[in-house]
Amino acid sequence: MDSNGLDSDGREFRNAEEMWREEVGEEGSKSQWYGTAIRYWEKVDATVDGVLGGYGHVNDADVAASDAFLTSILAERFPAQRDAPTAARPSRHLVALDCGSGIGRVTKNLLLRHFNEVDLLEPVPHFLEAARVNLAPENLTVPEMHRAANFYCVPLQDFTPDARRYDVIWVQWCIGHLADDDFISFFKRAKIGLKPGGFFVLKENIARTGFVLDKEDKSVTRSDQYFKDLFNQCGLYIYTMKDQKGFPDELFAVKMYALTTEMPRRPTAKSKSKRLSNRPAIIK
Ligand code: SAH
């Protein structure tokens, strides 16, 4: 990544390589980088306000935008879900993974409404324990038979999923904790966890240019271009993307990316003209 960046004290870096060299390279250490982040989160309350950095009131807008995004992609990619299930074509048993799940906020408010099973991956023990309580069947109002299945206390950089278990791997507000090389190897490993047709959703803060390093919690906010460079290196394609609306102005912009392992099929010239021919047209 060629663009320059900043840290939370306003110091400028010429490029991301310079920053990573200091933080996790020859001059820093990866175990310090990841350890500082875990120690930061260990001191944070296991509440919605805690995992949202004091912005618990954005939860509803966040969930509503994620729900609209996810619903439209599921309908497009797994259309059988829309039909009444039949014996010949039973509705797909949907499974999701919630990465950096914190206290299970995304699983509870979003994923369990759509998925039969959700696994949670979270390295901070007191968050995962809170998630177990929040997601206990007696504390849920989701369709019957939809359940939180597995709780893994593991960081993303050390996780390898079971092959072909997931329809969706949801990664929200945690990938900034991963150094670039671990970001790339995480997504490369996680691909094997997707079922055919499955996809990733990455929902993240976006820097206007380059990157912003938060020295306190050891995370990096990347620009849209920085993410696109990394997706390329992961061998992932943007199926669709959308901006989060309705957040307070002082926050970073937030984007949702749906990512696939196969190149999205664009309408061909032939299919396009066929579609247009079914609409009113001027006789020349
Ligand atoms: N995704 C949740 C939580 C966001 S808070 C939500 O939207 O509500 C950020 C989370 O990232 C915390 O739970 C923190 O413990 C987790 N985290 C920190 N380092 C991580 C790592 N290396 N791998 C996975 N998760 C990490």
PDB file of C-alpha atoms and ligand atoms in Angstrom:
ATOM      1  CA  MET A   1       0.000   0.000   0.000  1.00  0.00           C
ATOM      2  CA  ASP A   2       1.693   3.172  -1.262  1.00  0.00           C
ATOM      3  CA  SER A   3      -0.472   5.787   0.446  1.00  0.00           C
ATOM      4  CA  ASN A   4       0.752   7.510   3.567  1.00  0.00           C
ATOM      5  CA  GLY A   5      -1.037   7.146   6.880  1.00  0.00           C
ATOM      6  CA  LEU A   6      -1.387   8.480  10.381  1.00  0.00           C
ATOM      7  CA  ASP A   7      -1.412   7.212  13.916  1.00  0.00           C
ATOM      8  CA  SER A   8      -3.740   8.298  16.720  1.00  0.00           C
ATOM      9  CA  ASP A   9      -1.150  10.872  17.903  1.00  0.00           C
ATOM     10  CA  GLY A  10      -1.125  12.529  14.462  1.00  0.00           C
ATOM     11  CA  ARG A  11       2.253  11.139  13.451  1.00  0.00           C
ATOM     12  CA  GLU A  12       2.627  10.523   9.731  1.00  0.00           C
ATOM     13  CA  PHE A  13       3.980   7.368   8.070  1.00  0.00           C
ATOM     14  CA  ARG A  14       5.221   7.405   4.489  1.00  0.00           C
ATOM     15  CA  ASN A  15       3.452   4.138   3.750  1.00  0.00           C
ATOM     16  CA  ALA A  16       1.947   1.071   5.408  1.00  0.00           C
ATOM     17  CA  GLU A  17       5.201  -0.893   5.146  1.00  0.00           C
ATOM     18  CA  GLU A  18       6.919   1.676   7.360  1.00  0.00           C
ATOM     19  CA  MET A  19       4.156   1.407   9.967  1.00  0.00           C
ATOM     20  CA  TRP A  20       4.053  -2.421   9.927  1.00  0.00           C
ATOM     21  CA  ARG A  21       7.853  -2.621  10.168  1.00  0.00           C
ATOM     22  CA  GLU A  22       7.706  -0.643  13.404  1.00  0.00           C
ATOM     23  CA  GLU A  23       4.665  -2.390  14.833  1.00  0.00           C
ATOM     24  CA  VAL A  24       5.126  -6.058  13.950  1.00  0.00           C
ATOM     25  CA  GLY A  25       8.347  -6.268  11.911  1.00  0.00           C
ATOM     26  CA  GLU A  26      12.007  -6.060  12.851  1.00  0.00           C
ATOM     27  CA  GLU A  27      11.403  -3.241  15.321  1.00  0.00           C
ATOM     28  CA  GLY A  28       8.151  -4.505  16.837  1.00  0.00           C
ATOM     29  CA  SER A  29       6.729  -7.912  17.558  1.00  0.00           C
ATOM     30  CA  LYS A  30       3.597  -9.681  16.505  1.00  0.00           C
ATOM     31  CA  SER A  31       2.915 -11.172  19.910  1.00  0.00           C
ATOM     32  CA  GLN A  32       3.090  -7.666  21.413  1.00  0.00           C
ATOM     33  CA  TRP A  33       0.754  -6.300  18.732  1.00  0.00           C
ATOM     34  CA  TYR A  34      -1.889  -8.987  19.312  1.00  0.00           C
ATOM     35  CA  GLY A  35      -1.355  -9.127  23.080  1.00  0.00           C
ATOM     36  CA  THR A  36      -1.947  -5.383  23.501  1.00  0.00           C
ATOM     37  CA  ALA A  37      -5.262  -5.655  21.621  1.00  0.00           C
ATOM     38  CA  ILE A  38      -6.472  -8.527  23.784  1.00  0.00           C
ATOM     39  CA  ARG A  39      -5.480  -6.711  26.984  1.00  0.00           C
ATOM     40  CA  TYR A  40      -7.341  -3.627  25.734  1.00  0.00           C
ATOM     41  CA  TRP A  41     -10.581  -5.585  25.154  1.00  0.00           C
ATOM     42  CA  GLU A  42     -10.218  -7.503  28.426  1.00  0.00           C
ATOM     43  CA  LYS A  43     -10.802  -4.204  30.247  1.00  0.00           C
ATOM     44  CA  VAL A  44     -13.923  -3.309  28.258  1.00  0.00           C
ATOM     45  CA  ASP A  45     -17.415  -4.007  29.647  1.00  0.00           C
ATOM     46  CA  ALA A  46     -19.195  -6.966  28.071  1.00  0.00           C
ATOM     47  CA  THR A  47     -22.100  -4.784  26.905  1.00  0.00           C
ATOM     48  CA  VAL A  48     -23.338  -3.425  23.554  1.00  0.00           C
ATOM     49  CA  ASP A  49     -22.002  -0.003  24.535  1.00  0.00           C
ATOM     50  CA  GLY A  50     -18.656  -1.587  25.410  1.00  0.00           C
ATOM     51  CA  VAL A  51     -18.097  -3.437  22.111  1.00  0.00           C
ATOM     52  CA  LEU A  52     -19.295  -0.365  20.177  1.00  0.00           C
ATOM     53  CA  GLY A  53     -16.807   1.961  21.888  1.00  0.00           C
ATOM     54  CA  GLY A  54     -19.482   3.978  23.698  1.00  0.00           C
ATOM     55  CA  TYR A  55     -21.714   4.197  20.595  1.00  0.00           C
ATOM     56  CA  GLY A  56     -24.303   1.607  21.637  1.00  0.00           C
ATOM     57  CA  HIS A  57     -26.994   3.833  20.126  1.00  0.00           C
ATOM     58  CA  VAL A  58     -25.788   3.028  16.571  1.00  0.00           C
ATOM     59  CA  ASN A  59     -26.757  -0.627  17.068  1.00  0.00           C
ATOM     60  CA  ASP A  60     -30.215  -0.289  15.489  1.00  0.00           C
ATOM     61  CA  ALA A  61     -29.006   1.543  12.359  1.00  0.00           C
ATOM     62  CA  ASP A  62     -26.135  -0.930  12.018  1.00  0.00           C
ATOM     63  CA  VAL A  63     -28.399  -3.969  12.272  1.00  0.00           C
ATOM     64  CA  ALA A  64     -31.048  -2.529   9.910  1.00  0.00           C
ATOM     65  CA  ALA A  65     -28.481  -1.797   7.164  1.00  0.00           C
ATOM     66  CA  SER A  66     -26.807  -5.195   7.593  1.00  0.00           C
ATOM     67  CA  ASP A  67     -30.183  -6.929   7.441  1.00  0.00           C
ATOM     68  CA  ALA A  68     -31.152  -5.225   4.157  1.00  0.00           C
ATOM     69  CA  PHE A  69     -27.722  -6.023   2.659  1.00  0.00           C
ATOM     70  CA  LEU A  70     -27.718  -9.665   3.749  1.00  0.00           C
ATOM     71  CA  THR A  71     -31.370 -10.329   2.854  1.00  0.00           C
ATOM     72  CA  SER A  72     -30.934  -9.180  -0.742  1.00  0.00           C
ATOM     73  CA  ILE A  73     -27.755 -11.214  -1.286  1.00  0.00           C
ATOM     74  CA  LEU A  74     -29.218 -14.377   0.267  1.00  0.00           C
ATOM     75  CA  ALA A  75     -32.291 -14.038  -1.974  1.00  0.00           C
ATOM     76  CA  GLU A  76     -30.062 -13.668  -5.031  1.00  0.00           C
ATOM     77  CA  ARG A  77     -27.611 -16.425  -4.256  1.00  0.00           C
ATOM     78  CA  PHE A  78     -29.872 -18.971  -2.544  1.00  0.00           C
ATOM     79  CA  PRO A  79     -33.244 -18.297  -4.174  1.00  0.00           C
ATOM     80  CA  ALA A  80     -34.820 -21.520  -2.879  1.00  0.00           C
ATOM     81  CA  GLN A  81     -35.038 -19.769   0.483  1.00  0.00           C
ATOM     82  CA  ARG A  82     -37.798 -17.582  -0.924  1.00  0.00           C
ATOM     83  CA  ASP A  83     -40.022 -20.545  -1.864  1.00  0.00           C
ATOM     84  CA  ALA A  84     -41.952 -22.728   0.453  1.00  0.00           C
ATOM     85  CA  PRO A  85     -39.721 -25.723   1.041  1.00  0.00           C
ATOM     86  CA  THR A  86     -40.814 -28.882  -0.692  1.00  0.00           C
ATOM     87  CA  ALA A  87     -39.694 -32.454  -0.262  1.00  0.00           C
ATOM     88  CA  ALA A  88     -38.081 -32.262  -3.694  1.00  0.00           C
ATOM     89  CA  ARG A  89     -36.272 -29.012  -2.871  1.00  0.00           C
ATOM     90  CA  PRO A  90     -35.903 -28.630   0.871  1.00  0.00           C
ATOM     91  CA  SER A  91     -34.927 -25.158   2.016  1.00  0.00           C
ATOM     92  CA  ARG A  92     -31.185 -24.824   2.505  1.00  0.00           C
ATOM     93  CA  HIS A  93     -29.912 -25.367   6.051  1.00  0.00           C
ATOM     94  CA  LEU A  94     -28.012 -22.108   6.523  1.00  0.00           C
ATOM     95  CA  VAL A  95     -24.923 -21.837   8.711  1.00  0.00           C
ATOM     96  CA  ALA A  96     -22.914 -18.668   9.505  1.00  0.00           C
ATOM     97  CA  LEU A  97     -19.695 -17.834  11.319  1.00  0.00           C
ATOM     98  CA  ASP A  98     -19.528 -14.587  13.331  1.00  0.00           C
ATOM     99  CA  CYS A  99     -15.857 -13.520  13.455  1.00  0.00           C
ATOM    100  CA  GLY A 100     -14.627 -11.331  16.316  1.00  0.00           C
ATOM    101  CA  SER A 101     -18.136 -11.761  17.672  1.00  0.00           C
ATOM    102  CA  GLY A 102     -17.622  -9.923  20.959  1.00  0.00           C
ATOM    103  CA  ILE A 103     -20.692 -10.499  23.130  1.00  0.00           C
ATOM    104  CA  GLY A 104     -22.749 -11.945  20.245  1.00  0.00           C
ATOM    105  CA  ARG A 105     -24.439  -8.660  19.285  1.00  0.00           C
ATOM    106  CA  VAL A 106     -24.405  -9.405  15.516  1.00  0.00           C
ATOM    107  CA  THR A 107     -25.402 -13.036  16.005  1.00  0.00           C
ATOM    108  CA  LYS A 108     -28.311 -12.141  18.269  1.00  0.00           C
ATOM    109  CA  ASN A 109     -29.731  -9.187  16.307  1.00  0.00           C
ATOM    110  CA  LEU A 110     -28.978 -10.284  12.764  1.00  0.00           C
ATOM    111  CA  LEU A 111     -27.488 -13.687  12.010  1.00  0.00           C
ATOM    112  CA  LEU A 112     -29.839 -15.881  14.043  1.00  0.00           C
ATOM    113  CA  ARG A 113     -32.798 -14.371  12.206  1.00  0.00           C
ATOM    114  CA  HIS A 114     -31.444 -15.836   8.934  1.00  0.00           C
ATOM    115  CA  PHE A 115     -29.302 -18.834   9.828  1.00  0.00           C
ATOM    116  CA  ASN A 116     -30.180 -22.159  11.387  1.00  0.00           C
ATOM    117  CA  GLU A 117     -26.802 -22.353  13.084  1.00  0.00           C
ATOM    118  CA  VAL A 118     -24.258 -19.680  13.952  1.00  0.00           C
ATOM    119  CA  ASP A 119     -20.739 -20.329  15.262  1.00  0.00           C
ATOM    120  CA  LEU A 120     -18.926 -17.597  17.156  1.00  0.00           C
ATOM    121  CA  LEU A 121     -15.210 -16.858  17.108  1.00  0.00           C
ATOM    122  CA  GLU A 122     -13.908 -14.483  19.769  1.00  0.00           C
ATOM    123  CA  PRO A 123     -10.496 -14.407  21.503  1.00  0.00           C
ATOM    124  CA  VAL A 124     -11.501 -12.500  24.650  1.00  0.00           C
ATOM    125  CA  PRO A 125     -12.931 -14.952  27.209  1.00  0.00           C
ATOM    126  CA  HIS A 126     -15.268 -12.613  29.123  1.00  0.00           C
ATOM    127  CA  PHE A 127     -16.911 -11.509  25.839  1.00  0.00           C
ATOM    128  CA  LEU A 128     -17.444 -15.097  24.732  1.00  0.00           C
ATOM    129  CA  GLU A 129     -18.909 -15.993  28.140  1.00  0.00           C
ATOM    130  CA  ALA A 130     -21.333 -13.051  27.832  1.00  0.00           C
ATOM    131  CA  ALA A 131     -22.221 -14.284  24.333  1.00  0.00           C
ATOM    132  CA  ARG A 132     -23.103 -17.723  25.728  1.00  0.00           C
ATOM    133  CA  VAL A 133     -25.529 -16.093  28.160  1.00  0.00           C
ATOM    134  CA  ASN A 134     -26.969 -13.637  25.607  1.00  0.00           C
ATOM    135  CA  LEU A 135     -27.528 -16.457  23.132  1.00  0.00           C
ATOM    136  CA  ALA A 136     -28.963 -19.040  25.529  1.00  0.00           C
ATOM    137  CA  PRO A 137     -32.306 -20.203  24.063  1.00  0.00           C
ATOM    138  CA  GLU A 138     -34.307 -18.615  26.908  1.00  0.00           C
ATOM    139  CA  ASN A 139     -32.825 -15.189  26.057  1.00  0.00           C
ATOM    140  CA  LEU A 140     -33.614 -15.343  22.330  1.00  0.00           C
ATOM    141  CA  THR A 141     -36.588 -14.321  20.229  1.00  0.00           C
ATOM    142  CA  VAL A 142     -35.571 -15.930  16.946  1.00  0.00           C
ATOM    143  CA  PRO A 143     -37.217 -18.625  14.842  1.00  0.00           C
ATOM    144  CA  GLU A 144     -37.369 -21.958  16.585  1.00  0.00           C
ATOM    145  CA  MET A 145     -34.488 -24.292  15.703  1.00  0.00           C
ATOM    146  CA  HIS A 146     -32.162 -21.353  15.015  1.00  0.00           C
ATOM    147  CA  ARG A 147     -29.297 -21.612  17.480  1.00  0.00           C
ATOM    148  CA  ALA A 148     -25.777 -20.562  18.381  1.00  0.00           C
ATOM    149  CA  ALA A 149     -23.905 -23.822  17.862  1.00  0.00           C
ATOM    150  CA  ASN A 150     -20.180 -23.465  18.654  1.00  0.00           C
ATOM    151  CA  PHE A 151     -18.233 -20.912  20.670  1.00  0.00           C
ATOM    152  CA  TYR A 152     -14.543 -20.775  19.727  1.00  0.00           C
ATOM    153  CA  CYS A 153     -12.183 -18.764  21.928  1.00  0.00           C
ATOM    154  CA  VAL A 154      -9.582 -18.221  19.200  1.00  0.00           C
ATOM    155  CA  PRO A 155      -8.240 -15.149  17.351  1.00  0.00           C
ATOM    156  CA  LEU A 156      -8.763 -14.893  13.601  1.00  0.00           C
ATOM    157  CA  GLN A 157      -5.064 -15.281  12.832  1.00  0.00           C
ATOM    158  CA  ASP A 158      -5.061 -18.752  14.466  1.00  0.00           C
ATOM    159  CA  PHE A 159      -8.393 -20.055  13.153  1.00  0.00           C
ATOM    160  CA  THR A 160      -9.022 -22.602  10.420  1.00  0.00           C
ATOM    161  CA  PRO A 161     -12.669 -23.531   9.796  1.00  0.00           C
ATOM    162  CA  ASP A 162     -14.057 -26.967   9.068  1.00  0.00           C
ATOM    163  CA  ALA A 163     -14.267 -27.469   5.320  1.00  0.00           C
ATOM    164  CA  ARG A 164     -17.541 -26.407   3.643  1.00  0.00           C
ATOM    165  CA  ARG A 165     -19.444 -25.642   6.853  1.00  0.00           C
ATOM    166  CA  TYR A 166     -20.538 -22.044   6.214  1.00  0.00           C
ATOM    167  CA  ASP A 167     -22.904 -20.258   3.855  1.00  0.00           C
ATOM    168  CA  VAL A 168     -21.749 -16.887   5.180  1.00  0.00           C
ATOM    169  CA  ILE A 169     -18.668 -15.819   7.126  1.00  0.00           C
ATOM    170  CA  TRP A 170     -19.430 -12.452   8.746  1.00  0.00           C
ATOM    171  CA  VAL A 171     -16.445 -10.272   9.759  1.00  0.00           C
ATOM    172  CA  GLN A 172     -17.430  -7.012  11.451  1.00  0.00           C
ATOM    173  CA  TRP A 173     -15.321  -4.450  13.274  1.00  0.00           C
ATOM    174  CA  CYS A 174     -12.420  -6.785  14.063  1.00  0.00           C
ATOM    175  CA  ILE A 175     -10.265  -7.192  10.919  1.00  0.00           C
ATOM    176  CA  GLY A 176      -8.400  -3.964  11.790  1.00  0.00           C
ATOM    177  CA  HIS A 177      -6.663  -6.011  14.466  1.00  0.00           C
ATOM    178  CA  LEU A 178      -4.968  -8.189  11.849  1.00  0.00           C
ATOM    179  CA  ALA A 179      -1.642  -7.330  10.248  1.00  0.00           C
ATOM    180  CA  ASP A 180      -1.772  -7.479   6.432  1.00  0.00           C
ATOM    181  CA  ASP A 181      -0.068 -10.875   6.123  1.00  0.00           C
ATOM    182  CA  ASP A 182      -2.436 -12.425   8.693  1.00  0.00           C
ATOM    183  CA  PHE A 183      -5.424 -10.751   6.995  1.00  0.00           C
ATOM    184  CA  ILE A 184      -4.470 -12.446   3.722  1.00  0.00           C
ATOM    185  CA  SER A 185      -3.733 -15.849   5.208  1.00  0.00           C
ATOM    186  CA  PHE A 186      -6.940 -15.749   7.311  1.00  0.00           C
ATOM    187  CA  PHE A 187      -9.156 -15.213   4.245  1.00  0.00           C
ATOM    188  CA  LYS A 188      -7.224 -17.784   2.223  1.00  0.00           C
ATOM    189  CA  ARG A 189      -7.757 -20.411   4.959  1.00  0.00           C
ATOM    190  CA  ALA A 190     -11.345 -19.351   5.613  1.00  0.00           C
ATOM    191  CA  LYS A 191     -12.289 -19.910   1.956  1.00  0.00           C
ATOM    192  CA  ILE A 192     -12.216 -23.655   2.510  1.00  0.00           C
ATOM    193  CA  GLY A 193     -14.871 -23.133   5.192  1.00  0.00           C
ATOM    194  CA  LEU A 194     -17.381 -21.834   2.625  1.00  0.00           C
ATOM    195  CA  LYS A 195     -19.986 -24.072   1.014  1.00  0.00           C
ATOM    196  CA  PRO A 196     -20.328 -23.739  -2.762  1.00  0.00           C
ATOM    197  CA  GLY A 197     -22.089 -20.405  -3.344  1.00  0.00           C
ATOM    198  CA  GLY A 198     -21.120 -19.185   0.125  1.00  0.00           C
ATOM    199  CA  PHE A 199     -19.648 -15.737   0.664  1.00  0.00           C
ATOM    200  CA  PHE A 200     -17.949 -13.401   3.137  1.00  0.00           C
ATOM    201  CA  VAL A 201     -19.354 -10.149   4.454  1.00  0.00           C
ATOM    202  CA  LEU A 202     -16.791  -7.678   5.715  1.00  0.00           C
ATOM    203  CA  LYS A 203     -18.247  -4.648   7.485  1.00  0.00           C
ATOM    204  CA  GLU A 204     -15.621  -2.131   8.525  1.00  0.00           C
ATOM    205  CA  ASN A 205     -14.621   1.431   9.267  1.00  0.00           C
ATOM    206  CA  ILE A 206     -13.001   3.120   6.284  1.00  0.00           C
ATOM    207  CA  ALA A 207     -10.202   5.700   6.328  1.00  0.00           C
ATOM    208  CA  ARG A 208     -10.503   8.522   3.776  1.00  0.00           C
ATOM    209  CA  THR A 209      -7.030   7.689   2.427  1.00  0.00           C
ATOM    210  CA  GLY A 210      -4.209   5.332   3.371  1.00  0.00           C
ATOM    211  CA  PHE A 211      -4.705   4.162   6.942  1.00  0.00           C
ATOM    212  CA  VAL A 212      -5.045   5.280  10.557  1.00  0.00           C
ATOM    213  CA  LEU A 213      -3.245   3.345  13.302  1.00  0.00           C
ATOM    214  CA  ASP A 214      -4.905   3.305  16.737  1.00  0.00           C
ATOM    215  CA  LYS A 215      -2.008   2.913  19.137  1.00  0.00           C
ATOM    216  CA  GLU A 216      -4.211   2.183  22.134  1.00  0.00           C
ATOM    217  CA  ASP A 217      -6.057  -0.930  20.918  1.00  0.00           C
ATOM    218  CA  LYS A 218      -3.536  -1.841  18.158  1.00  0.00           C
ATOM    219  CA  SER A 219      -5.844  -1.715  15.187  1.00  0.00           C
ATOM    220  CA  VAL A 220      -5.606  -0.192  11.732  1.00  0.00           C
ATOM    221  CA  THR A 221      -8.441   1.529   9.881  1.00  0.00           C
ATOM    222  CA  ARG A 222      -7.802   0.995   6.177  1.00  0.00           C
ATOM    223  CA  SER A 223      -9.027   2.942   3.150  1.00  0.00           C
ATOM    224  CA  ASP A 224     -11.338   1.423   0.540  1.00  0.00           C
ATOM    225  CA  GLN A 225      -8.360   1.162  -1.848  1.00  0.00           C
ATOM    226  CA  TYR A 226      -6.246  -0.557   0.823  1.00  0.00           C
ATOM    227  CA  PHE A 227      -9.009  -3.135   1.334  1.00  0.00           C
ATOM    228  CA  LYS A 228      -9.364  -3.677  -2.413  1.00  0.00           C
ATOM    229  CA  ASP A 229      -5.615  -4.328  -2.722  1.00  0.00           C
ATOM    230  CA  LEU A 230      -5.847  -6.899   0.082  1.00  0.00           C
ATOM    231  CA  PHE A 231      -8.965  -8.598  -1.404  1.00  0.00           C
ATOM    232  CA  ASN A 232      -7.008  -8.965  -4.604  1.00  0.00           C
ATOM    233  CA  GLN A 233      -4.145 -10.639  -2.766  1.00  0.00           C
ATOM    234  CA  CYS A 234      -6.644 -12.954  -1.037  1.00  0.00           C
ATOM    235  CA  GLY A 235      -8.097 -14.006  -4.414  1.00  0.00           C
ATOM    236  CA  LEU A 236     -11.502 -12.568  -3.445  1.00  0.00           C
ATOM    237  CA  TYR A 237     -13.950 -10.645  -5.626  1.00  0.00           C
ATOM    238  CA  ILE A 238     -16.406  -7.941  -4.606  1.00  0.00           C
ATOM    239  CA  TYR A 239     -19.864  -9.337  -5.363  1.00  0.00           C
ATOM    240  CA  THR A 240     -21.538  -6.157  -4.140  1.00  0.00           C
ATOM    241  CA  MET A 241     -20.836  -3.394  -1.644  1.00  0.00           C
ATOM    242  CA  LYS A 242     -22.790  -0.702   0.187  1.00  0.00           C
ATOM    243  CA  ASP A 243     -22.190   2.300   2.425  1.00  0.00           C
ATOM    244  CA  GLN A 244     -23.672   2.350   5.916  1.00  0.00           C
ATOM    245  CA  LYS A 245     -25.971   5.345   6.304  1.00  0.00           C
ATOM    246  CA  GLY A 246     -27.292   7.147   9.369  1.00  0.00           C
ATOM    247  CA  PHE A 247     -24.242   7.054  11.670  1.00  0.00           C
ATOM    248  CA  PRO A 248     -23.055  10.172  13.560  1.00  0.00           C
ATOM    249  CA  ASP A 249     -20.785  12.427  11.474  1.00  0.00           C
ATOM    250  CA  GLU A 250     -17.810  12.146  13.819  1.00  0.00           C
ATOM    251  CA  LEU A 251     -17.444   8.410  13.137  1.00  0.00           C
ATOM    252  CA  PHE A 252     -15.424   6.846  10.331  1.00  0.00           C
ATOM    253  CA  ALA A 253     -17.418   5.969   7.215  1.00  0.00           C
ATOM    254  CA  VAL A 254     -18.488   2.301   7.275  1.00  0.00           C
ATOM    255  CA  LYS A 255     -18.781  -0.006   4.272  1.00  0.00           C
ATOM    256  CA  MET A 256     -20.173  -3.493   3.763  1.00  0.00           C
ATOM    257  CA  TYR A 257     -18.427  -5.726   1.213  1.00  0.00           C
ATOM    258  CA  ALA A 258     -19.847  -9.065   0.065  1.00  0.00           C
ATOM    259  CA  LEU A 259     -16.889 -11.122  -1.171  1.00  0.00           C
ATOM    260  CA  THR A 260     -16.880 -14.286  -3.246  1.00  0.00           C
ATOM    261  CA  THR A 261     -14.217 -16.738  -4.271  1.00  0.00           C
ATOM    262  CA  GLU A 262     -15.512 -16.808  -7.848  1.00  0.00           C
ATOM    263  CA  MET A 263     -15.545 -13.835 -10.211  1.00  0.00           C
ATOM    264  CA  PRO A 264     -19.084 -12.359 -10.221  1.00  0.00           C
ATOM    265  CA  ARG A 265     -20.886 -12.954 -13.506  1.00  0.00           C
ATOM    266  CA  ARG A 266     -21.755  -9.660 -15.175  1.00  0.00           C
ATOM    267  CA  PRO A 267     -24.785  -9.584 -17.504  1.00  0.00           C
ATOM    268  CA  THR A 268     -23.584 -10.352 -21.034  1.00  0.00           C
ATOM    269  CA  ALA A 269     -24.560  -8.098 -23.944  1.00  0.00           C
ATOM    270  CA  LYS A 270     -26.967 -10.819 -25.078  1.00  0.00           C
ATOM    271  CA  SER A 271     -28.804 -11.204 -21.772  1.00  0.00           C
ATOM    272  CA  LYS A 272     -28.958  -7.418 -21.425  1.00  0.00           C
ATOM    273  CA  SER A 273     -30.618  -6.869 -24.809  1.00  0.00           C
ATOM    274  CA  LYS A 274     -33.060  -9.669 -24.035  1.00  0.00           C
ATOM    275  CA  ARG A 275     -34.030  -7.950 -20.805  1.00  0.00           C
ATOM    276  CA  LEU A 276     -34.468  -4.589 -22.488  1.00  0.00           C
ATOM    277  CA  SER A 277     -36.627  -6.072 -25.230  1.00  0.00           C
ATOM    278  CA  ASN A 278     -39.297  -6.767 -22.630  1.00  0.00           C
ATOM    279  CA  ARG A 279     -39.639  -3.080 -21.875  1.00  0.00           C
ATOM    280  CA  PRO A 280     -41.413  -0.352 -23.870  1.00  0.00           C
ATOM    281  CA  ALA A 281     -39.099   1.039 -26.548  1.00  0.00           C
ATOM    282  CA  ILE A 282     -39.235   3.792 -29.157  1.00  0.00           C
ATOM    283  CA  ILE A 283     -39.875   2.608 -32.761  1.00  0.00           C
ATOM    284  CA  LYS A 284     -37.185   4.183 -34.913  1.00  0.00           C
TER     285      LYS A 284
HETATM  286  N1  SAH B   1     -18.091  -7.782  15.906  1.00  0.00           N
HETATM  287  C1  SAH B   1     -18.630  -7.427  17.193  1.00  0.00           C
HETATM  288  C2  SAH B   1     -17.568  -6.929  18.177  1.00  0.00           C
HETATM  289  C3  SAH B   1     -16.825  -5.679  17.751  1.00  0.00           C
HETATM  290  S1  SAH B   1     -15.635  -5.137  18.980  1.00  0.00           S
HETATM  291  C4  SAH B   1     -19.735  -6.422  17.030  1.00  0.00           C
HETATM  292  O1  SAH B   1     -19.840  -5.813  15.956  1.00  0.00           O
HETATM  293  O2  SAH B   1     -20.494  -6.249  17.986  1.00  0.00           O
HETATM  294  C5  SAH B   1     -14.111  -5.836  18.336  1.00  0.00           C
HETATM  295  C6  SAH B   1     -13.943  -7.296  18.666  1.00  0.00           C
HETATM  296  O3  SAH B   1     -12.789  -7.803  18.022  1.00  0.00           O
HETATM  297  C7  SAH B   1     -13.778  -7.555  20.156  1.00  0.00           C
HETATM  298  O4  SAH B   1     -14.676  -8.525  20.573  1.00  0.00           O
HETATM  299  C8  SAH B   1     -12.342  -8.060  20.240  1.00  0.00           C
HETATM  300  O5  SAH B   1     -12.121  -8.961  21.312  1.00  0.00           O
HETATM  301  C9  SAH B   1     -12.190  -8.724  18.905  1.00  0.00           C
HETATM  302  N2  SAH B   1     -10.799  -8.988  18.510  1.00  0.00           N
HETATM  303  C10 SAH B   1      -9.681  -8.336  18.882  1.00  0.00           C
HETATM  304  N3  SAH B   1      -8.590  -8.908  18.320  1.00  0.00           N
HETATM  305  C11 SAH B   1      -9.042  -9.939  17.558  1.00  0.00           C
HETATM  306  C12 SAH B   1      -8.405 -10.926  16.756  1.00  0.00           C
HETATM  307  N4  SAH B   1      -7.086 -10.956  16.598  1.00  0.00           N
HETATM  308  N5  SAH B   1      -9.184 -11.857  16.157  1.00  0.00           N
HETATM  309  C13 SAH B   1     -10.523 -11.826  16.304  1.00  0.00           C
HETATM  310  N6  SAH B   1     -11.169 -10.924  17.057  1.00  0.00           N
HETATM  311  C14 SAH B   1     -10.448  -9.977  17.674  1.00  0.00           C
END
